PDB file of C-alpha atoms in Angstrom:
ATOM      1  CA  LYS W   1       0.000   0.000   0.000  1.00  0.00           C
ATOM      2  CA  GLU W   2       2.873   2.345   0.831  1.00  0.00           C
ATOM      3  CA  VAL W   3       4.557   1.688  -2.525  1.00  0.00           C
ATOM      4  CA  VAL W   4       1.354   2.479  -4.419  1.00  0.00           C
ATOM      5  CA  ASN W   5       1.010   5.673  -2.406  1.00  0.00           C
ATOM      6  CA  ASN W   6       4.617   6.565  -3.247  1.00  0.00           C
ATOM      7  CA  LEU W   7       3.835   6.081  -6.933  1.00  0.00           C
ATOM      8  CA  GLY W   8       1.062   8.625  -6.592  1.00  0.00           C
ATOM      9  CA  VAL W   9       3.319  11.062  -4.721  1.00  0.00           C
ATOM     10  CA  VAL W  10       5.994  10.906  -7.433  1.00  0.00           C
ATOM     11  CA  LEU W  11       3.494  11.245 -10.271  1.00  0.00           C
ATOM     12  CA  THR W  12       1.865  14.217  -8.572  1.00  0.00           C
ATOM     13  CA  ALA W  13       5.243  15.877  -7.930  1.00  0.00           C
ATOM     14  CA  ARG W  14       6.340  15.237 -11.503  1.00  0.00           C
ATOM     15  CA  GLY W  15       3.226  17.003 -12.757  1.00  0.00           C
ATOM     16  CA  GLY W  16       1.660  16.895 -16.192  1.00  0.00           C
ATOM     17  CA  MET W  17      -1.050  14.411 -15.183  1.00  0.00           C
ATOM     18  CA  THR W  18      -4.520  14.898 -13.803  1.00  0.00           C
ATOM     19  CA  GLN W  19      -5.516  13.090 -10.627  1.00  0.00           C
ATOM     20  CA  GLU W  20      -7.727  10.814 -12.731  1.00  0.00           C
ATOM     21  CA  GLU W  21      -4.771   9.910 -14.976  1.00  0.00           C
ATOM     22  CA  ILE W  22      -2.595   9.240 -11.931  1.00  0.00           C
ATOM     23  CA  ASN W  23      -5.232   6.973 -10.417  1.00  0.00           C
ATOM     24  CA  LYS W  24      -5.658   5.083 -13.687  1.00  0.00           C
ATOM     25  CA  TYR W  25      -1.869   4.708 -13.999  1.00  0.00           C
ATOM     26  CA  MET W  26      -1.554   3.370 -10.455  1.00  0.00           C
ATOM     27  CA  VAL W  27      -4.402   0.890 -10.931  1.00  0.00           C
ATOM     28  CA  THR W  28      -2.810  -0.338 -14.170  1.00  0.00           C
ATOM     29  CA  VAL W  29       0.616  -0.828 -12.585  1.00  0.00           C
ATOM     30  CA  VAL W  30      -0.816  -2.623  -9.544  1.00  0.00           C
ATOM     31  CA  HIS W  31      -2.975  -4.861 -11.748  1.00  0.00           C
ATOM     32  CA  ALA W  32       0.062  -5.733 -13.877  1.00  0.00           C
ATOM     33  CA  LEU W  33       2.039  -6.671 -10.755  1.00  0.00           C
ATOM     34  CA  GLU W  34      -0.835  -8.833  -9.506  1.00  0.00           C
ATOM     35  CA  LEU W  35      -0.939 -10.645 -12.850  1.00  0.00           C
ATOM     36  CA  GLU W  36       2.828 -11.097 -12.779  1.00  0.00           C
ATOM     37  CA  ASN W  37       2.621 -12.618  -9.284  1.00  0.00           C
ATOM     38  CA  GLU W  38      -0.255 -14.847 -10.372  1.00  0.00           C
ATOM     39  CA  GLY W  39       1.815 -16.008 -13.337  1.00  0.00           C
ATOM     40  CA  ASP W  40       4.676 -16.811 -10.966  1.00  0.00           C
ATOM     41  CA  ARG W  41       2.327 -18.879  -8.804  1.00  0.00           C
ATOM     42  CA  PHE W  42       1.063 -20.823 -11.816  1.00  0.00           C
ATOM     43  CA  CYS W  43       4.560 -21.469 -13.139  1.00  0.00           C
ATOM     44  CA  ARG W  44       6.617 -22.003 -10.021  1.00  0.00           C
ATOM     45  CA  LEU W  45       4.141 -23.534  -7.601  1.00  0.00           C
ATOM     46  CA  ARG W  46       1.873 -25.490  -9.904  1.00  0.00           C
ATOM     47  CA  GLY W  47       3.989 -26.114 -12.988  1.00  0.00           C
ATOM     48  CA  ASP W  48       1.066 -24.756 -15.031  1.00  0.00           C
ATOM     49  CA  TYR W  49       3.115 -22.899 -17.620  1.00  0.00           C
ATOM     50  CA  ALA W  50       0.267 -22.267 -20.059  1.00  0.00           C
ATOM     51  CA  ASN W  51      -1.821 -20.341 -17.522  1.00  0.00           C
ATOM     52  CA  GLY W  52       1.288 -18.651 -16.184  1.00  0.00           C
ATOM     53  CA  MET W  53       2.065 -17.455 -19.684  1.00  0.00           C
ATOM     54  CA  VAL W  54      -1.437 -16.010 -20.056  1.00  0.00           C
ATOM     55  CA  CYS W  55      -0.900 -13.975 -16.893  1.00  0.00           C
ATOM     56  CA  TYR W  56       2.549 -12.826 -18.015  1.00  0.00           C
ATOM     57  CA  ARG W  57       1.214 -11.697 -21.410  1.00  0.00           C
ATOM     58  CA  LYS W  58      -1.614  -9.716 -19.812  1.00  0.00           C
ATOM     59  CA  ALA W  59       0.828  -8.137 -17.358  1.00  0.00           C
ATOM     60  CA  LEU W  60       3.225  -7.307 -20.180  1.00  0.00           C
ATOM     61  CA  SER W  61       0.477  -5.582 -22.129  1.00  0.00           C
ATOM     62  CA  LEU W  62      -0.499  -3.484 -19.112  1.00  0.00           C
ATOM     63  CA  GLU W  63       3.099  -2.614 -18.233  1.00  0.00           C
ATOM     64  CA  GLU W  64       3.904  -1.555 -21.783  1.00  0.00           C
ATOM     65  CA  GLN W  65       0.808   0.639 -21.683  1.00  0.00           C
ATOM     66  CA  ALA W  66       1.715   2.237 -18.345  1.00  0.00           C
ATOM     67  CA  LEU W  67       5.522   2.142 -18.283  1.00  0.00           C
ATOM     68  CA  GLY W  68       6.442   1.887 -21.939  1.00  0.00           C
ATOM     69  CA  ASP W  69       8.334  -0.822 -23.744  1.00  0.00           C
ATOM     70  CA  LEU W  70      11.752   0.473 -22.674  1.00  0.00           C
ATOM     71  CA  HIS W  71      11.406  -0.082 -18.958  1.00  0.00           C
ATOM     72  CA  PRO W  72      13.337  -2.565 -16.784  1.00  0.00           C
ATOM     73  CA  THR W  73      10.115  -3.899 -15.255  1.00  0.00           C
ATOM     74  CA  THR W  74       8.721  -4.581 -18.715  1.00  0.00           C
ATOM     75  CA  CYS W  75      11.964  -6.297 -19.608  1.00  0.00           C
ATOM     76  CA  ASP W  76      11.695  -8.545 -16.561  1.00  0.00           C
ATOM     77  CA  LEU W  77       8.417  -9.847 -17.938  1.00  0.00           C
ATOM     78  CA  TYR W  78      10.130 -10.695 -21.214  1.00  0.00           C
ATOM     79  CA  LEU W  79      12.620 -12.679 -19.140  1.00  0.00           C
ATOM     80  CA  ARG W  80       9.834 -14.508 -17.326  1.00  0.00           C
ATOM     81  CA  THR W  81       8.143 -15.400 -20.589  1.00  0.00           C
ATOM     82  CA  ALA W  82      11.461 -16.517 -22.079  1.00  0.00           C
ATOM     83  CA  ASP W  83      12.143 -18.741 -19.083  1.00  0.00           C
ATOM     84  CA  THR W  84       8.630 -20.171 -19.261  1.00  0.00           C
ATOM     85  CA  PHE W  85       8.858 -20.895 -22.986  1.00  0.00           C
ATOM     86  CA  GLY W  86      12.116 -22.706 -22.272  1.00  0.00           C
ATOM     87  CA  LEU W  87      10.450 -24.800 -19.573  1.00  0.00           C
ATOM     88  CA  MET W  88       7.631 -25.585 -21.998  1.00  0.00           C
ATOM     89  CA  GLY W  89      10.182 -26.761 -24.567  1.00  0.00           C
ATOM     90  CA  ASP W  90       9.423 -23.955 -27.025  1.00  0.00           C
ATOM     91  CA  LEU W  91      13.045 -22.950 -27.554  1.00  0.00           C
ATOM     92  CA  GLU W  92      12.410 -20.713 -30.581  1.00  0.00           C
ATOM     93  CA  SER W  93       9.913 -18.569 -28.668  1.00  0.00           C
ATOM     94  CA  SER W  94      12.273 -18.486 -25.720  1.00  0.00           C
ATOM     95  CA  LEU W  95      15.037 -17.103 -27.948  1.00  0.00           C
ATOM     96  CA  VAL W  96      12.731 -14.405 -29.307  1.00  0.00           C
ATOM     97  CA  GLU W  97      11.824 -13.272 -25.796  1.00  0.00           C
ATOM     98  CA  TYR W  98      15.447 -13.256 -24.603  1.00  0.00           C
ATOM     99  CA  LYS W  99      16.446 -11.188 -27.621  1.00  0.00           C
ATOM    100  CA  ALA W 100      13.652  -8.706 -26.876  1.00  0.00           C
ATOM    101  CA  ALA W 101      14.906  -8.461 -23.287  1.00  0.00           C
ATOM    102  CA  ILE W 102      18.480  -7.859 -24.440  1.00  0.00           C
ATOM    103  CA  ALA W 103      17.364  -5.106 -26.813  1.00  0.00           C
ATOM    104  CA  ILE W 104      15.546  -3.328 -23.990  1.00  0.00           C
ATOM    105  CA  TYR W 105      18.268  -3.691 -21.392  1.00  0.00           C
ATOM    106  CA  GLU W 106      21.014  -2.590 -23.789  1.00  0.00           C
ATOM    107  CA  ARG W 107      19.101   0.631 -24.415  1.00  0.00           C
ATOM    108  CA  VAL W 108      18.160   1.174 -20.760  1.00  0.00           C
ATOM    109  CA  VAL W 109      21.334   0.213 -18.863  1.00  0.00           C
ATOM    110  CA  GLY W 110      23.949  -0.191 -21.599  1.00  0.00           C
ATOM    111  CA  LYS W 111      25.517  -3.098 -23.462  1.00  0.00           C
ATOM    112  CA  PHE W 112      27.957  -4.023 -20.716  1.00  0.00           C
ATOM    113  CA  HIS W 113      25.627  -4.281 -17.738  1.00  0.00           C
ATOM    114  CA  VAL W 114      25.622  -7.371 -15.545  1.00  0.00           C
ATOM    115  CA  LYS W 115      21.918  -7.891 -16.317  1.00  0.00           C
ATOM    116  CA  VAL W 116      22.736  -8.044 -20.042  1.00  0.00           C
ATOM    117  CA  ALA W 117      25.452 -10.600 -19.271  1.00  0.00           C
ATOM    118  CA  GLY W 118      22.900 -12.737 -17.442  1.00  0.00           C
ATOM    119  CA  ILE W 119      20.548 -12.667 -20.414  1.00  0.00           C
ATOM    120  CA  TYR W 120      23.362 -13.578 -22.817  1.00  0.00           C
ATOM    121  CA  ASN W 121      24.144 -16.501 -20.533  1.00  0.00           C
ATOM    122  CA  LYS W 122      20.522 -17.716 -20.550  1.00  0.00           C
ATOM    123  CA  LEU W 123      20.276 -17.245 -24.304  1.00  0.00           C
ATOM    124  CA  ALA W 124      23.443 -19.322 -24.761  1.00  0.00           C
ATOM    125  CA  GLY W 125      21.903 -22.062 -22.620  1.00  0.00           C
ATOM    126  CA  ILE W 126      18.877 -22.242 -24.902  1.00  0.00           C
ATOM    127  CA  LEU W 127      21.168 -22.390 -27.938  1.00  0.00           C
ATOM    128  CA  MET W 128      23.058 -25.250 -26.283  1.00  0.00           C
ATOM    129  CA  ASP W 129      19.748 -27.084 -25.818  1.00  0.00           C
ATOM    130  CA  LYS W 130      19.102 -26.583 -29.534  1.00  0.00           C
ATOM    131  CA  GLY W 131      22.528 -27.959 -30.423  1.00  0.00           C
ATOM    132  CA  GLU W 132      23.715 -24.628 -31.847  1.00  0.00           C
ATOM    133  CA  TYR W 133      27.081 -24.827 -30.124  1.00  0.00           C
ATOM    134  CA  GLU W 134      29.022 -22.213 -32.109  1.00  0.00           C
ATOM    135  CA  THR W 135      26.346 -19.587 -31.634  1.00  0.00           C
ATOM    136  CA  ALA W 136      26.036 -20.526 -27.962  1.00  0.00           C
ATOM    137  CA  LEU W 137      29.776 -20.105 -27.586  1.00  0.00           C
ATOM    138  CA  SER W 138      29.593 -16.592 -29.024  1.00  0.00           C
ATOM    139  CA  PHE W 139      26.867 -15.602 -26.547  1.00  0.00           C
ATOM    140  CA  TYR W 140      28.801 -17.085 -23.628  1.00  0.00           C
ATOM    141  CA  ALA W 141      31.762 -14.991 -24.808  1.00  0.00           C
ATOM    142  CA  LYS W 142      29.552 -11.888 -24.923  1.00  0.00           C
ATOM    143  CA  ALA W 143      28.381 -12.595 -21.387  1.00  0.00           C
ATOM    144  CA  TYR W 144      31.970 -12.973 -20.244  1.00  0.00           C
ATOM    145  CA  GLY W 145      32.915  -9.744 -22.011  1.00  0.00           C
ATOM    146  CA  CYS W 146      30.128  -7.861 -20.228  1.00  0.00           C
ATOM    147  CA  LEU W 147      31.309  -9.150 -16.883  1.00  0.00           C
ATOM    148  CA  LEU W 148      34.917  -8.197 -17.618  1.00  0.00           C
ATOM    149  CA  TYR W 149      33.857  -4.717 -18.656  1.00  0.00           C
ATOM    150  CA  THR W 150      31.682  -4.200 -15.558  1.00  0.00           C
ATOM    151  CA  SER W 151      34.397  -5.391 -13.193  1.00  0.00           C
ATOM    152  CA  ASP W 152      36.807  -2.638 -14.307  1.00  0.00           C
TER     153      ASP W 152
END
């Protein structure tokens, strides 16, 4: 409840929005988070990846509407969907989602961020599962390069 209130405080201080727009924004963000949590429960607690994916997609749509498509929270949903596709055995869809996440994070935090390295690592794992060893090797190298760069 405090976090939602803080959202309202920041949006009010930032200005440029009516109280009605702020309320709608806050409801959208909270609803997206509830859907994300519900998706996590389906996937992690029940192993029901199909219903989890439905929740993640709805949450992603709401977050893109409220936060935009270049937001770390939106990107985290791409990661969840990528992980879930991988667990479902849909490796092609998993790759697409990981690549979308990389594109967002590179623009938001830079190409050499530790989060980008983590995504490269996951993407390489999917490529290994597909038997695409040379491509996987290149993504593992990219992940390593990000970590070297961030440790300087």
